[in-house]
mmCIF file of C-alpha atoms in Angstrom:
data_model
loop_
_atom_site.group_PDB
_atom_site.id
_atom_site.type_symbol
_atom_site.label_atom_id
_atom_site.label_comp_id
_atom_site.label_asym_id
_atom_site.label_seq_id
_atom_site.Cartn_x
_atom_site.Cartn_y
_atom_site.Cartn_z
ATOM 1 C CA UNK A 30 -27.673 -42.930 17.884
ATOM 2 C CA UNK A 31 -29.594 -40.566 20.473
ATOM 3 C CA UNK A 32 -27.734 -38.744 23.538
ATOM 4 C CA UNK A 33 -29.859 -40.230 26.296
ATOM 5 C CA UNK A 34 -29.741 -37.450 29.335
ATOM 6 C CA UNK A 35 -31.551 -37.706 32.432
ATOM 7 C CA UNK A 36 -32.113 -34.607 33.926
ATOM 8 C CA UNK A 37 -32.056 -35.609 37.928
ATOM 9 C CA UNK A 38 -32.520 -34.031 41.654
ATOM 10 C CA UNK A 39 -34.112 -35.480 44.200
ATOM 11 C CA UNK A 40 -34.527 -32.016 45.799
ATOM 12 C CA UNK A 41 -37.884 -30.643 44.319
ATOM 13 C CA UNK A 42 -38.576 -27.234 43.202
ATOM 14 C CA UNK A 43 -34.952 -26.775 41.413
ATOM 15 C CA UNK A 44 -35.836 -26.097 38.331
ATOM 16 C CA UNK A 45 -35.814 -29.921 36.754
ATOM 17 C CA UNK A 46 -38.769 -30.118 35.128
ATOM 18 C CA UNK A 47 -38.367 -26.779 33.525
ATOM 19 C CA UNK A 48 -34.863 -27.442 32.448
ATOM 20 C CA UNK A 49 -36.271 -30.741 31.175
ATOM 21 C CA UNK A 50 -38.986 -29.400 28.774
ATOM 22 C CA UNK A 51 -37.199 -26.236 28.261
ATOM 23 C CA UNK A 52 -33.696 -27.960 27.198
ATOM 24 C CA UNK A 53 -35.891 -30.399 24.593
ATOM 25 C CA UNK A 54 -37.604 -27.441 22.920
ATOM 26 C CA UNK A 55 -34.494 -25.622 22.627
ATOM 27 C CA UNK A 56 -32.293 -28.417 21.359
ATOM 28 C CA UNK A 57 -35.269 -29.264 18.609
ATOM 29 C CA UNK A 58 -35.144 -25.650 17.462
ATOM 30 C CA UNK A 59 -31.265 -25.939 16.895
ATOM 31 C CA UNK A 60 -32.370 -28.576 14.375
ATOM 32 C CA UNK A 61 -31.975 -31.946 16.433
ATOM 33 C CA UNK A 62 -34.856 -34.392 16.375
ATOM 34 C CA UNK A 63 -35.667 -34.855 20.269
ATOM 35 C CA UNK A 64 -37.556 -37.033 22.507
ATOM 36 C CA UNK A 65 -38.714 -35.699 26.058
ATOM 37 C CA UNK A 66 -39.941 -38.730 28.347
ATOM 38 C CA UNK A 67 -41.888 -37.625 31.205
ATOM 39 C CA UNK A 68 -41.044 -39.914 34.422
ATOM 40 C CA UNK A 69 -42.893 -37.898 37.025
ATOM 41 C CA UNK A 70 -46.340 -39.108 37.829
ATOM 42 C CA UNK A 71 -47.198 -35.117 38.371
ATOM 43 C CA UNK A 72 -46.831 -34.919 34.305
ATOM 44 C CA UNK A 73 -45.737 -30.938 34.484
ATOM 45 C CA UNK A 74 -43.185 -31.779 31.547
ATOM 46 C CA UNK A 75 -46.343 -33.357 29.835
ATOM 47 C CA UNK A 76 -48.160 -30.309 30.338
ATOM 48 C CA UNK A 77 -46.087 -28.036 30.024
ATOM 49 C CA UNK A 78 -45.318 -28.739 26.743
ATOM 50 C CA UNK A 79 -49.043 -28.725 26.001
ATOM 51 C CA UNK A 80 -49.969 -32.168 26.105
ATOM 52 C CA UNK A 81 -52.835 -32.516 29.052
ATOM 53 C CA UNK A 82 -55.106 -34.986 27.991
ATOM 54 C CA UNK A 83 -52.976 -38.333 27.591
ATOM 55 C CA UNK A 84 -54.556 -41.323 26.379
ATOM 56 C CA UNK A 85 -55.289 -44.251 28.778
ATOM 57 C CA UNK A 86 -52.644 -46.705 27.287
ATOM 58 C CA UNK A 87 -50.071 -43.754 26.169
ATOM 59 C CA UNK A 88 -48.131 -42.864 28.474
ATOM 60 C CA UNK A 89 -44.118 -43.501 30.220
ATOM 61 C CA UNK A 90 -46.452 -46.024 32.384
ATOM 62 C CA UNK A 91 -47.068 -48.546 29.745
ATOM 63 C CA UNK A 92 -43.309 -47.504 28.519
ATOM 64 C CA UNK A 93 -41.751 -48.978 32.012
ATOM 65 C CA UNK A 94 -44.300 -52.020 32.095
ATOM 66 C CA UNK A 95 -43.275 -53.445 28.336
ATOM 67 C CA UNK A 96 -47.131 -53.276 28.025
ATOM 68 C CA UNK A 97 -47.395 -50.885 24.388
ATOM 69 C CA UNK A 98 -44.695 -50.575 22.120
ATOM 70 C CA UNK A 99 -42.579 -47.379 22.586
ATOM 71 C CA UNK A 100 -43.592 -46.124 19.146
ATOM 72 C CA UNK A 101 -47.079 -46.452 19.808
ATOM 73 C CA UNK A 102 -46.384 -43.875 23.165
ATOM 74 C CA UNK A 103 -45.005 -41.016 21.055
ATOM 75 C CA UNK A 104 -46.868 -37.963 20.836
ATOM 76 C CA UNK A 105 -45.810 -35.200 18.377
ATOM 77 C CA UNK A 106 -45.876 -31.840 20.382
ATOM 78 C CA UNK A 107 -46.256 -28.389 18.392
ATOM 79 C CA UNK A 108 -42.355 -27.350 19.084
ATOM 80 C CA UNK A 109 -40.597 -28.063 16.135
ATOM 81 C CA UNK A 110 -38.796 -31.141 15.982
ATOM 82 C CA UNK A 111 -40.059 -32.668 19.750
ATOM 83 C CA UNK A 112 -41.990 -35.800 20.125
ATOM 84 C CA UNK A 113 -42.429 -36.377 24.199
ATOM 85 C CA UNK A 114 -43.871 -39.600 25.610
ATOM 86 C CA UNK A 115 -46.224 -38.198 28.482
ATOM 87 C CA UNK A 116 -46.911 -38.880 31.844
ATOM 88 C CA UNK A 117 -49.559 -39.630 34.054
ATOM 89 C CA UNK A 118 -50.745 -40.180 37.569
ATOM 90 C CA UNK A 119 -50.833 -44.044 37.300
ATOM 91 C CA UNK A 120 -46.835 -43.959 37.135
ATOM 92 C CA UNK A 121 -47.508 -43.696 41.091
ATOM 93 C CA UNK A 122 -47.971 -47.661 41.206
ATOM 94 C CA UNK A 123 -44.851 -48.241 38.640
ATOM 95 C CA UNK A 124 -42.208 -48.971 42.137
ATOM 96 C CA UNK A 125 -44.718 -51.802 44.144
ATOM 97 C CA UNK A 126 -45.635 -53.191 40.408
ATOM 98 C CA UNK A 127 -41.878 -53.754 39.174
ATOM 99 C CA UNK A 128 -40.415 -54.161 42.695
ATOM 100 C CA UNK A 129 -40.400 -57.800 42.321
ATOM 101 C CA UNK A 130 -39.025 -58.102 38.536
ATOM 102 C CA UNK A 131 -35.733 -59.571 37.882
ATOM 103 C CA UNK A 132 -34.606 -56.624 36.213
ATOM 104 C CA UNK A 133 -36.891 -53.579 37.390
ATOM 105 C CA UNK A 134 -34.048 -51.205 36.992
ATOM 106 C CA UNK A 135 -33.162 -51.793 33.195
ATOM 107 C CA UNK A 136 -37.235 -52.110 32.011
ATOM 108 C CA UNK A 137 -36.418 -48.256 30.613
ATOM 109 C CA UNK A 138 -33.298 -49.138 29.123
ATOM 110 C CA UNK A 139 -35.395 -51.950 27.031
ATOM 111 C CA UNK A 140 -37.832 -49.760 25.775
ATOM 112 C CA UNK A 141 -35.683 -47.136 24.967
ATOM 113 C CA UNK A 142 -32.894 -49.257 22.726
ATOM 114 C CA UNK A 143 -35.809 -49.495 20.475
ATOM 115 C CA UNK A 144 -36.251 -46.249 19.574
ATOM 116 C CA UNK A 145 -33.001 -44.499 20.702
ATOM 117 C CA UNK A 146 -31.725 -44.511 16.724
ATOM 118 C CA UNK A 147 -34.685 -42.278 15.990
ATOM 119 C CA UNK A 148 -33.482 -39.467 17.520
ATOM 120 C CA UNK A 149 -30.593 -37.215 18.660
ATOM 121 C CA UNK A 150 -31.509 -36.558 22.006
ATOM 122 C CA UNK A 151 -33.221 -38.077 24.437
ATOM 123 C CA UNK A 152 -33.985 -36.116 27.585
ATOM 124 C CA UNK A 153 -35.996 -37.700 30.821
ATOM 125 C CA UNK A 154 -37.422 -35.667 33.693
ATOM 126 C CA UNK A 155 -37.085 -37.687 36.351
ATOM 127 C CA UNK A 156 -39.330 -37.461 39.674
ATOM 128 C CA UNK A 157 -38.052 -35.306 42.778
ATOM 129 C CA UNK A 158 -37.005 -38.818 44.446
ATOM 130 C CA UNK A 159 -34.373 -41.008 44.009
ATOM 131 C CA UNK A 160 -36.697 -44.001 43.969
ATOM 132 C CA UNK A 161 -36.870 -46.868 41.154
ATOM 133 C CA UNK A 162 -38.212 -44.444 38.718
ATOM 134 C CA UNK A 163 -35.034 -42.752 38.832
ATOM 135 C CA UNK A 164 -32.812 -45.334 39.099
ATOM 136 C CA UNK A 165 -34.260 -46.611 35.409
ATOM 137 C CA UNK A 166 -33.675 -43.519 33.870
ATOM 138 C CA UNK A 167 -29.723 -43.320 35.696
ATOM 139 C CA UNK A 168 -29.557 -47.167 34.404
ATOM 140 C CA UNK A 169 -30.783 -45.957 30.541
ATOM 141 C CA UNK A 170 -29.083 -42.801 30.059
ATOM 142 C CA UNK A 171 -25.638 -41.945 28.950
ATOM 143 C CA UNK A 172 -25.379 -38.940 30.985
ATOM 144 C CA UNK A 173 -27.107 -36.707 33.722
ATOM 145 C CA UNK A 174 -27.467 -32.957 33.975
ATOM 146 C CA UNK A 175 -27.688 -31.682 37.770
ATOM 147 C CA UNK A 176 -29.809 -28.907 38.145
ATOM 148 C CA UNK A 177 -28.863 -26.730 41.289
ATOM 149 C CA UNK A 178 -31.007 -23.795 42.733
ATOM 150 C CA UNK A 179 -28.710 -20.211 43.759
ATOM 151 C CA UNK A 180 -30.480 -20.505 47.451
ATOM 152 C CA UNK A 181 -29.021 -21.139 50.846
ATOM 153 C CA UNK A 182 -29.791 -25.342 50.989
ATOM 154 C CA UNK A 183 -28.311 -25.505 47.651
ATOM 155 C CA UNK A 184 -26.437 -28.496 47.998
ATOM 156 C CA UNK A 185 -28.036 -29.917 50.515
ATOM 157 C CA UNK A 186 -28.887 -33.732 49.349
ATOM 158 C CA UNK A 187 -26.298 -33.165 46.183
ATOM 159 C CA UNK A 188 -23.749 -35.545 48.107
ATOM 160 C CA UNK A 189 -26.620 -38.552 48.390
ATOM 161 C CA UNK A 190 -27.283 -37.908 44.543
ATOM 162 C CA UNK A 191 -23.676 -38.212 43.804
ATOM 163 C CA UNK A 192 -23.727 -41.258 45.834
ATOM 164 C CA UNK A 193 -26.529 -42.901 44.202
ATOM 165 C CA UNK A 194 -24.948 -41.580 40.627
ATOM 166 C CA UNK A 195 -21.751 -43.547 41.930
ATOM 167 C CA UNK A 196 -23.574 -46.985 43.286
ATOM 168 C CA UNK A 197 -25.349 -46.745 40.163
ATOM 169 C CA UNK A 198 -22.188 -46.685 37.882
ATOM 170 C CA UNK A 199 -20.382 -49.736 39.598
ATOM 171 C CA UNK A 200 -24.151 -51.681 39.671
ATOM 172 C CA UNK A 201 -26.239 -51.281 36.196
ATOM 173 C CA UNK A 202 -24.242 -48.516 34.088
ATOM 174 C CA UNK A 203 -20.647 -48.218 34.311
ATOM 175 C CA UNK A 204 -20.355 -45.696 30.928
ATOM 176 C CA UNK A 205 -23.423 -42.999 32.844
ATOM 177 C CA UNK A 206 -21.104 -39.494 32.923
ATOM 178 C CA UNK A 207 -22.464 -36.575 34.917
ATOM 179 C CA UNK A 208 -23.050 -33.995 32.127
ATOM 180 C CA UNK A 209 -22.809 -31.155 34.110
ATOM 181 C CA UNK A 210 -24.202 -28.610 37.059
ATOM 182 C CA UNK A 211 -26.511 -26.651 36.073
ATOM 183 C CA UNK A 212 -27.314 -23.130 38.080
ATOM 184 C CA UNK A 213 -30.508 -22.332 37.987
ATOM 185 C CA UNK A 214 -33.132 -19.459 39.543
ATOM 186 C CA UNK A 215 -30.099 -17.040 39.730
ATOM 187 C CA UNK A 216 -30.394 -13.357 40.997
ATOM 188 C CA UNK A 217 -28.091 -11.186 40.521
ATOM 189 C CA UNK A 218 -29.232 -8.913 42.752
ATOM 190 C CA UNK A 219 -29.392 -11.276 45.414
ATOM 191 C CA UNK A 220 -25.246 -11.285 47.714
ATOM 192 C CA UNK A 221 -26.895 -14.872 48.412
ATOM 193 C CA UNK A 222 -26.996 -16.004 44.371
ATOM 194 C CA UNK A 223 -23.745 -14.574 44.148
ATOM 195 C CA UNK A 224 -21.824 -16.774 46.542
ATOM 196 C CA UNK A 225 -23.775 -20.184 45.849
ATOM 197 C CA UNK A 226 -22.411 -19.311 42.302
ATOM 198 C CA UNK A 227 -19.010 -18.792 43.602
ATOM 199 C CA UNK A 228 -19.515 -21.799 46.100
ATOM 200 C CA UNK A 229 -20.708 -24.218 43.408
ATOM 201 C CA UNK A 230 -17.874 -23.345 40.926
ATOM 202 C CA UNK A 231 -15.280 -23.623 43.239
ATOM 203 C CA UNK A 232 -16.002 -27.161 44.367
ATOM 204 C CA UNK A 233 -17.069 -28.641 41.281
ATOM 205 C CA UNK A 234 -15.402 -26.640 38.556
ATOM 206 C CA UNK A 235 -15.443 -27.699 34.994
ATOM 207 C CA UNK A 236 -18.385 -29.735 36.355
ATOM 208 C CA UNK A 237 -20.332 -26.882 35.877
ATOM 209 C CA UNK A 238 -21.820 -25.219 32.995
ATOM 210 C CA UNK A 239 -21.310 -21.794 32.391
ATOM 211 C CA UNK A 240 -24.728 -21.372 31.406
ATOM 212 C CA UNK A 241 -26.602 -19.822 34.243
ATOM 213 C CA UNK A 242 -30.379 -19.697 34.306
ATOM 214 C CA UNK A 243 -31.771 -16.692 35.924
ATOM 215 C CA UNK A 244 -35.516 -16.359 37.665
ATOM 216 C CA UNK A 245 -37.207 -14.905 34.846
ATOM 217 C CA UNK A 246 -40.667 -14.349 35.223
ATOM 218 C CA UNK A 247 -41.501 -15.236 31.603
ATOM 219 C CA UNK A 248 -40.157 -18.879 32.558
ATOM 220 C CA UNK A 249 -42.735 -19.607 35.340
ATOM 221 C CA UNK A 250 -45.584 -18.086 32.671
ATOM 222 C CA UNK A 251 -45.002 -20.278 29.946
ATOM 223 C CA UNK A 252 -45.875 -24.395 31.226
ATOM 224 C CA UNK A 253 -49.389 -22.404 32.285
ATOM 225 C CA UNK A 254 -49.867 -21.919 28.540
ATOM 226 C CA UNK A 255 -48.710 -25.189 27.998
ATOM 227 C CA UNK A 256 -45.755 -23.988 25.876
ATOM 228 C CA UNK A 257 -41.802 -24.205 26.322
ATOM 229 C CA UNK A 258 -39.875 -20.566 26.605
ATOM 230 C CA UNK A 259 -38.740 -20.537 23.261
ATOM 231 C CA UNK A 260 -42.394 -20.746 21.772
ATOM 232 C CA UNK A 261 -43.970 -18.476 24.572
ATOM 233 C CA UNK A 262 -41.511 -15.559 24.204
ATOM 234 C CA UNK A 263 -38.437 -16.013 22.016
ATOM 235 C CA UNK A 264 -37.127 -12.637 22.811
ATOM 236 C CA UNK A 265 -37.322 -13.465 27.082
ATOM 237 C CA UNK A 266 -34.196 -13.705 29.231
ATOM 238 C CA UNK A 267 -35.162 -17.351 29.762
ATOM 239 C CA UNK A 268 -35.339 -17.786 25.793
ATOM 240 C CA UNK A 269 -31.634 -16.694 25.666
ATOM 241 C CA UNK A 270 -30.542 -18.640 28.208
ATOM 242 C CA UNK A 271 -31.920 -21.917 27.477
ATOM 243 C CA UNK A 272 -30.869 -21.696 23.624
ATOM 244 C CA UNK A 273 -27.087 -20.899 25.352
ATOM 245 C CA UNK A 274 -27.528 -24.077 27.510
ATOM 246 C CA UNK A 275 -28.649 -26.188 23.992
ATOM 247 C CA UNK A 276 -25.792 -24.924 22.077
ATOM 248 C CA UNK A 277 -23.169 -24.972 25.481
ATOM 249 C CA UNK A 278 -24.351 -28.610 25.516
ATOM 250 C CA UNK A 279 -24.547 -29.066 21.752
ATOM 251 C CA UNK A 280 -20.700 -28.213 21.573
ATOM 252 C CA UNK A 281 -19.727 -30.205 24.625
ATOM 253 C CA UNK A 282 -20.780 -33.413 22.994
ATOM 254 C CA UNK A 283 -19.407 -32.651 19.065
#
């Protein structure tokens, strides 16, 4: 039965998407069979991972609308072991479409039980909002992974997350866990990095993986390519630190 993990900030630009993509690849090359499902009408998971030209009636919109059978969504990507159901721009009219359906926040949750057997992990990059989008993939998944930039309005909006992460557990998913914190664009170099680090782990504690993903310019080269890190440069910092994360999360949930 797959490990459904929604990988969620409402906060753009903190490294989700990249995580996202990044986390899949990584946990398919440690042998797991993974499915990435792209919930942000920008589709930079999608492309990232190389998949740019989706077909009309393939993609995470048809998914949430019950309107093609999961199955027929999947699209094998060229990292070993990683299907991904892609995204595309007409995800935008997914909220006004559902907002009237009896049960618009578990549509996700439906498609996925159908397929969830097929695979070990399933990881969703949510959209930079905490709109209905999100709240389906909160409502499907078993656990979320919070990922958290080393700069100065670091936790700025966290608290509204948590909130929403909380409503949501009493509401449509009482067993969702938070997986973990996850530190990202780190600088050693930086006093700054240093004490959002310190900051972060002393609030949240064993919240927090001690996996720490540093800016790495080989990370912000590889979606261009349309490839994850592992494929672009296996040797990179950003490699390393993603297969750590895989395996920190691998033994977390054995």
């Amino acid at each position: 039965m797959g490990k459904i993990i929604a990988i969620s900030n409402q906060k753009g630009g903190v490294g989700k998407t990249t995580t996202a993509l990044n986390l899949a690849a990584c946990l398919g090359i440690l042998e797991n069979k993974v499915l990435l499902i792209d919930l942000d009408p920008q589709a930079n998971a999608s492309s990232g991972i190389g998949i740019t030209t989706v077909e009309k009636n393939r993609s995470s919109y048809q998914l949430l609308e019950h309107t093609e059978k999961p199955k027929n969504i999947i699209v094998k990507s060229k990292s070993p072991n990683l299907d991904v159901i892609p995204s595309n721009i007409d995800l935008v009219a997914i909220e006004i479409e559902l907002v009237n359906h009896p049960e618009r926040e578990f549509m996700l949750k439906k498609a996925i039980d159908e397929i969830k057997s097929s695979y070990e992990f399933i990881i969703l990059d949510c959209a930079p909002s905490l709109g209905l989008i999100t709240l389906n993939a909160l409502t499907a998944a078993d656990s979320v992974i919070i990922p958290i930039q080393c700069e100065y309005f670091a936790l700025e909006g966290l608290g509204k997350l948590l909130n929403t992460i909380k409503s949501v557990q009493k509401v449509h998913n009482e067993n969702l866990e938070i997986e973990g914190l996850l530190l990202t664009m780190y600088d050693s170099r930086l006093r700054l990095s240093n004490q959002v680090v310190d900051e972060v782990k002393n609030h949240f504690q064993n919240m927090v993986f001690n996996t720490i993903i540093p800016r790495n310019v080989k990370l912000g080269e590889a979606p261009s390519h349309g490839k994850s890190i592992v494929d672009y440069d296996a040797t990179s910092k950003g490699a390393k630190n993603y297969l750590k994360l895989a395996q920190e999360l691998k033994n977390k949930i054995l």
